[in-house]
mmCIF file of C-alpha atoms in Angstrom:
data_model
loop_
_atom_site.group_PDB
_atom_site.id
_atom_site.type_symbol
_atom_site.label_atom_id
_atom_site.label_comp_id
_atom_site.label_asym_id
_atom_site.label_seq_id
_atom_site.Cartn_x
_atom_site.Cartn_y
_atom_site.Cartn_z
ATOM 1 C CA UNK A 218 -2.250 6.457 86.820
ATOM 2 C CA UNK A 219 -2.151 9.937 85.063
ATOM 3 C CA UNK A 220 -3.886 12.884 86.641
ATOM 4 C CA UNK A 221 -5.753 15.424 85.308
ATOM 5 C CA UNK A 222 -3.742 16.980 82.367
ATOM 6 C CA UNK A 223 -3.076 20.375 81.206
ATOM 7 C CA UNK A 224 -1.454 22.081 78.441
ATOM 8 C CA UNK A 225 0.142 24.651 78.103
ATOM 9 C CA UNK A 226 1.625 24.985 81.639
ATOM 10 C CA UNK A 227 2.881 27.987 81.262
ATOM 11 C CA UNK A 228 1.403 31.325 77.810
ATOM 12 C CA UNK A 229 2.459 34.499 77.283
ATOM 13 C CA UNK A 230 1.015 36.178 74.910
ATOM 14 C CA UNK A 231 -0.709 39.927 74.324
ATOM 15 C CA UNK A 232 -3.062 41.768 74.792
ATOM 16 C CA UNK A 233 -5.912 41.027 71.809
ATOM 17 C CA UNK A 234 -4.250 37.161 71.009
ATOM 18 C CA UNK A 235 -6.602 34.586 70.929
ATOM 19 C CA UNK A 236 -6.092 31.953 73.428
ATOM 20 C CA UNK A 237 -6.660 28.073 74.220
ATOM 21 C CA UNK A 238 -5.984 26.141 77.281
ATOM 22 C CA UNK A 239 -6.746 22.302 76.141
ATOM 23 C CA UNK A 240 -7.252 19.889 79.457
ATOM 24 C CA UNK A 241 -7.645 16.287 79.015
ATOM 25 C CA UNK A 242 -9.571 14.569 82.688
ATOM 26 C CA UNK A 243 -8.524 11.421 84.321
ATOM 27 C CA UNK A 244 -9.995 8.822 82.099
ATOM 28 C CA UNK A 245 -13.312 7.952 83.571
ATOM 29 C CA UNK A 246 -14.507 10.829 84.709
ATOM 30 C CA UNK A 247 -17.509 12.319 84.034
ATOM 31 C CA UNK A 248 -17.337 16.130 85.168
ATOM 32 C CA UNK A 249 -14.649 17.775 84.183
ATOM 33 C CA UNK A 250 -14.407 21.907 86.203
ATOM 34 C CA UNK A 251 -12.233 24.925 84.760
ATOM 35 C CA UNK A 252 -10.784 27.340 87.237
ATOM 36 C CA UNK A 253 -9.129 30.567 87.541
ATOM 37 C CA UNK A 254 -6.892 31.530 90.505
ATOM 38 C CA UNK A 255 -5.857 35.442 91.407
ATOM 39 C CA UNK A 256 -4.709 36.375 94.662
ATOM 40 C CA UNK A 257 -7.529 39.057 94.566
ATOM 41 C CA UNK A 258 -9.600 36.534 93.970
ATOM 42 C CA UNK A 259 -8.821 33.582 95.371
ATOM 43 C CA UNK A 260 -10.307 30.505 93.561
ATOM 44 C CA UNK A 261 -12.881 30.433 91.232
ATOM 45 C CA UNK A 262 -15.144 27.899 88.942
ATOM 46 C CA UNK A 263 -15.891 29.186 85.197
ATOM 47 C CA UNK A 264 -17.667 26.404 84.058
ATOM 48 C CA UNK A 265 -17.766 22.890 84.803
ATOM 49 C CA UNK A 266 -19.240 19.555 82.522
ATOM 50 C CA UNK A 267 -21.360 17.018 83.384
ATOM 51 C CA UNK A 268 -20.948 13.488 80.673
ATOM 52 C CA UNK A 269 -19.234 16.379 78.270
ATOM 53 C CA UNK A 270 -22.724 18.708 78.759
ATOM 54 C CA UNK A 271 -22.402 22.095 80.017
ATOM 55 C CA UNK A 272 -24.080 22.715 83.455
ATOM 56 C CA UNK A 273 -23.221 25.932 84.992
ATOM 57 C CA UNK A 274 -21.331 28.458 83.341
ATOM 58 C CA UNK A 275 -22.421 31.145 85.078
ATOM 59 C CA UNK A 276 -18.965 32.466 86.154
ATOM 60 C CA UNK A 277 -17.562 32.909 82.953
ATOM 61 C CA UNK A 278 -16.759 36.103 83.528
ATOM 62 C CA UNK A 279 -18.025 37.891 79.841
ATOM 63 C CA UNK A 280 -18.705 36.586 76.634
ATOM 64 C CA UNK A 281 -14.981 36.131 75.209
ATOM 65 C CA UNK A 282 -14.561 33.359 77.302
ATOM 66 C CA UNK A 283 -15.846 30.239 75.733
ATOM 67 C CA UNK A 284 -15.440 26.329 76.836
ATOM 68 C CA UNK A 285 -16.026 23.741 74.610
ATOM 69 C CA UNK A 286 -16.224 19.537 75.549
ATOM 70 C CA UNK A 287 -16.355 17.893 72.759
ATOM 71 C CA UNK A 288 -15.677 14.140 73.723
ATOM 72 C CA UNK A 289 -15.043 13.007 76.883
ATOM 73 C CA UNK A 290 -11.452 12.834 77.443
ATOM 74 C CA UNK A 291 -10.545 16.924 75.612
ATOM 75 C CA UNK A 292 -12.079 20.187 76.961
ATOM 76 C CA UNK A 293 -10.987 23.337 75.366
ATOM 77 C CA UNK A 294 -10.930 27.017 77.400
ATOM 78 C CA UNK A 295 -11.312 29.779 74.662
ATOM 79 C CA UNK A 296 -10.722 33.686 75.552
ATOM 80 C CA UNK A 297 -10.922 36.017 72.972
ATOM 81 C CA UNK A 298 -9.882 38.368 72.287
ATOM 82 C CA UNK A 299 -7.552 38.710 75.627
ATOM 83 C CA UNK A 300 -6.985 41.798 77.862
ATOM 84 C CA UNK A 301 -4.413 42.406 80.919
ATOM 85 C CA UNK A 302 -6.925 41.282 84.093
ATOM 86 C CA UNK A 303 -7.054 37.516 82.329
ATOM 87 C CA UNK A 304 -3.918 37.006 83.647
ATOM 88 C CA UNK A 305 -3.623 34.633 86.198
ATOM 89 C CA UNK A 306 -3.640 30.549 86.573
ATOM 90 C CA UNK A 307 -5.922 28.419 84.945
ATOM 91 C CA UNK A 308 -6.460 24.972 86.726
ATOM 92 C CA UNK A 309 -8.732 21.597 84.693
ATOM 93 C CA UNK A 310 -9.900 19.582 87.258
ATOM 94 C CA UNK A 311 -12.561 16.243 87.357
ATOM 95 C CA UNK A 312 -13.983 13.554 89.292
ATOM 96 C CA UNK A 313 -15.913 10.778 89.107
ATOM 97 C CA UNK A 314 -19.354 12.229 89.232
ATOM 98 C CA UNK A 315 -19.915 16.266 89.867
ATOM 99 C CA UNK A 316 -21.023 15.415 93.790
ATOM 100 C CA UNK A 317 -16.646 14.026 94.444
ATOM 101 C CA UNK A 318 -13.809 15.240 95.359
ATOM 102 C CA UNK A 319 -12.189 16.785 92.670
ATOM 103 C CA UNK A 320 -8.812 16.175 90.944
ATOM 104 C CA UNK A 321 -6.668 19.083 89.482
ATOM 105 C CA UNK A 322 -4.374 19.382 87.296
ATOM 106 C CA UNK A 323 -1.045 21.203 87.128
ATOM 107 C CA UNK A 324 -2.631 24.619 86.053
ATOM 108 C CA UNK A 325 -1.628 27.167 83.154
ATOM 109 C CA UNK A 326 0.048 29.800 84.110
ATOM 110 C CA UNK A 327 -0.806 32.837 81.637
ATOM 111 C CA UNK A 328 0.392 36.322 81.411
ATOM 112 C CA UNK A 329 -1.168 38.631 78.126
ATOM 113 C CA UNK A 330 1.011 41.947 78.300
ATOM 114 C CA UNK B 6 -24.256 34.298 97.762
ATOM 115 C CA UNK B 7 -23.098 31.236 98.726
ATOM 116 C CA UNK B 8 -19.704 32.021 101.088
ATOM 117 C CA UNK B 9 -17.263 29.755 102.727
ATOM 118 C CA UNK B 10 -14.415 31.821 104.907
ATOM 119 C CA UNK B 11 -10.658 31.097 106.176
ATOM 120 C CA UNK B 12 -8.962 33.101 108.434
ATOM 121 C CA UNK B 13 -6.190 33.980 105.873
ATOM 122 C CA UNK B 14 -3.240 33.334 108.567
ATOM 123 C CA UNK B 15 -0.856 33.618 108.383
ATOM 124 C CA UNK B 16 -1.044 30.629 110.491
ATOM 125 C CA UNK B 17 2.914 30.059 112.721
ATOM 126 C CA UNK B 18 3.351 26.949 115.109
ATOM 127 C CA UNK B 19 6.221 25.070 115.744
ATOM 128 C CA UNK B 20 7.569 21.748 114.692
ATOM 129 C CA UNK B 21 6.225 18.778 116.418
ATOM 130 C CA UNK B 22 2.749 21.037 118.063
ATOM 131 C CA UNK B 23 -0.970 20.608 116.464
ATOM 132 C CA UNK B 24 -2.274 23.395 113.631
ATOM 133 C CA UNK B 25 -6.205 23.852 113.644
ATOM 134 C CA UNK B 26 -7.363 25.202 110.043
ATOM 135 C CA UNK B 27 -10.671 26.469 110.692
ATOM 136 C CA UNK B 28 -14.010 27.193 108.344
ATOM 137 C CA UNK B 29 -17.073 28.770 108.516
ATOM 138 C CA UNK B 30 -19.674 28.179 105.548
ATOM 139 C CA UNK B 31 -23.517 30.031 104.365
ATOM 140 C CA UNK B 32 -25.547 27.470 103.343
ATOM 141 C CA UNK B 33 -26.908 24.733 105.091
ATOM 142 C CA UNK B 34 -27.611 22.975 102.229
ATOM 143 C CA UNK B 35 -24.232 22.042 102.077
ATOM 144 C CA UNK B 36 -23.809 18.136 101.755
ATOM 145 C CA UNK B 37 -20.192 17.299 101.177
ATOM 146 C CA UNK B 38 -16.618 19.199 102.523
ATOM 147 C CA UNK B 39 -13.389 18.888 101.523
ATOM 148 C CA UNK B 40 -9.388 19.964 102.580
ATOM 149 C CA UNK B 41 -7.301 20.846 99.537
ATOM 150 C CA UNK B 42 -3.303 21.473 100.246
ATOM 151 C CA UNK B 43 -1.507 24.167 97.584
ATOM 152 C CA UNK B 44 2.535 24.221 97.696
ATOM 153 C CA UNK B 45 2.988 27.746 96.343
ATOM 154 C CA UNK B 46 3.155 27.538 92.956
ATOM 155 C CA UNK B 47 0.940 24.152 92.503
ATOM 156 C CA UNK B 48 -2.000 23.417 91.992
ATOM 157 C CA UNK B 49 -4.822 22.611 94.891
ATOM 158 C CA UNK B 50 -4.329 18.291 95.862
ATOM 159 C CA UNK B 51 -7.119 17.238 98.114
ATOM 160 C CA UNK B 52 -5.611 15.503 101.475
ATOM 161 C CA UNK B 53 -9.161 14.706 103.499
ATOM 162 C CA UNK B 54 -13.057 14.698 102.538
ATOM 163 C CA UNK B 55 -15.746 14.903 104.712
ATOM 164 C CA UNK B 56 -19.603 14.127 104.369
ATOM 165 C CA UNK B 57 -21.037 13.812 107.635
ATOM 166 C CA UNK B 58 -21.253 14.896 111.255
ATOM 167 C CA UNK B 59 -17.770 14.145 113.551
ATOM 168 C CA UNK B 60 -14.874 13.408 113.190
ATOM 169 C CA UNK B 61 -12.418 11.758 110.295
ATOM 170 C CA UNK B 62 -8.880 10.813 110.897
ATOM 171 C CA UNK B 63 -6.344 10.136 108.267
ATOM 172 C CA UNK B 64 -2.437 9.654 109.798
ATOM 173 C CA UNK B 65 -1.607 12.359 111.216
ATOM 174 C CA UNK B 66 -4.843 14.548 109.911
ATOM 175 C CA UNK B 67 -8.059 15.031 111.566
ATOM 176 C CA UNK B 68 -10.949 16.696 109.780
ATOM 177 C CA UNK B 69 -14.497 18.073 111.809
ATOM 178 C CA UNK B 70 -16.985 18.709 111.061
ATOM 179 C CA UNK B 71 -20.741 20.548 112.986
ATOM 180 C CA UNK B 72 -23.223 20.870 110.091
ATOM 181 C CA UNK B 73 -25.649 22.697 113.111
ATOM 182 C CA UNK B 74 -22.571 25.123 113.740
ATOM 183 C CA UNK B 75 -21.466 25.843 109.738
ATOM 184 C CA UNK B 76 -18.577 24.568 110.185
ATOM 185 C CA UNK B 77 -15.642 22.573 109.484
ATOM 186 C CA UNK B 78 -12.227 21.866 110.818
ATOM 187 C CA UNK B 79 -8.853 19.930 110.230
ATOM 188 C CA UNK B 80 -6.474 19.527 112.842
ATOM 189 C CA UNK B 81 -2.423 18.766 111.717
ATOM 190 C CA UNK B 82 -0.912 16.385 114.668
ATOM 191 C CA UNK B 83 2.805 16.543 114.949
ATOM 192 C CA UNK B 84 3.031 19.378 112.503
ATOM 193 C CA UNK B 85 6.287 19.592 109.562
ATOM 194 C CA UNK B 86 8.284 21.812 108.056
ATOM 195 C CA UNK B 87 6.647 19.924 104.889
ATOM 196 C CA UNK B 88 3.059 20.850 105.470
ATOM 197 C CA UNK B 89 3.909 24.333 105.480
ATOM 198 C CA UNK B 90 0.869 25.560 102.949
ATOM 199 C CA UNK B 91 -1.662 27.383 101.816
ATOM 200 C CA UNK B 92 -4.811 25.058 103.058
ATOM 201 C CA UNK B 93 -8.244 25.385 101.207
ATOM 202 C CA UNK B 94 -11.336 24.163 102.366
ATOM 203 C CA UNK B 95 -14.061 23.620 99.938
ATOM 204 C CA UNK B 96 -17.747 23.169 100.439
ATOM 205 C CA UNK B 97 -19.320 21.485 97.475
ATOM 206 C CA UNK B 98 -23.041 22.650 97.551
ATOM 207 C CA UNK B 99 -26.111 21.515 94.801
ATOM 208 C CA UNK B 100 -27.617 24.505 93.885
ATOM 209 C CA UNK B 101 -30.561 22.895 92.045
ATOM 210 C CA UNK B 102 -32.854 21.286 94.492
ATOM 211 C CA UNK B 103 -35.157 19.481 91.280
ATOM 212 C CA UNK B 104 -32.217 18.491 89.485
ATOM 213 C CA UNK B 105 -28.205 18.621 90.229
ATOM 214 C CA UNK B 106 -25.862 21.638 89.560
ATOM 215 C CA UNK B 107 -23.101 21.017 91.917
ATOM 216 C CA UNK B 108 -20.645 24.150 92.953
ATOM 217 C CA UNK B 109 -17.690 23.882 94.385
ATOM 218 C CA UNK B 110 -16.918 27.283 96.521
ATOM 219 C CA UNK B 111 -13.477 27.672 98.083
ATOM 220 C CA UNK B 112 -12.379 30.041 100.754
ATOM 221 C CA UNK B 113 -9.770 31.518 99.558
ATOM 222 C CA UNK B 114 -7.409 29.990 102.091
ATOM 223 C CA UNK B 115 -5.313 29.770 105.179
ATOM 224 C CA UNK B 116 -1.292 29.818 104.768
ATOM 225 C CA UNK B 117 0.078 27.549 107.460
ATOM 226 C CA UNK B 118 3.967 27.776 108.907
ATOM 227 C CA UNK B 119 5.690 25.529 110.830
ATOM 228 C CA UNK B 120 9.298 26.676 112.052
ATOM 229 C CA UNK B 121 11.554 24.342 112.684
#
């Protein structure tokens, strides 16, 4: 069975550029989560969707971050403009329902120069 | 602020020993509890989930939950070098008593090293 699929796996770009991260959840999963992981702060929830609707975006750090889920099989996390402090590993996870175990994608390692 | 606390380690055990990983959480409303394993440079992988007080065993892994003490632990029996990884404790909390707004809060993880 296909797991959570994220792209790209690695992204290196210059400060000020727009960055778009993509995620395809496990088929049949109704909840999708975006996380950011850094050494200093660990794994932090940025936003989650239930049935394509954003439920909690309180973890989104700034207005530069936005996320969409136009359908059940696709979500994007966008950073515009990007800054060096956004450098981190971004994970997407999905679960059958929001209270069930989450399964993670391989992550996108983002470096902003 | 709802928190999940873990000893960052590193925890070092010899091969074949029992590794004991501990986690405490601050919110009594917490309803489900998970342990994830994360190898360096990889994504978190779910290894155990537990929802009620007591022990739950799966192979060499045993999760223990004590809601009164707000404590959850993971025991790894017959530790192997391949168990060397960071173990993340995660606690799912419904933040909205009138509806559904779940948040899975992760501890910062305990680095386990199993020495051959």
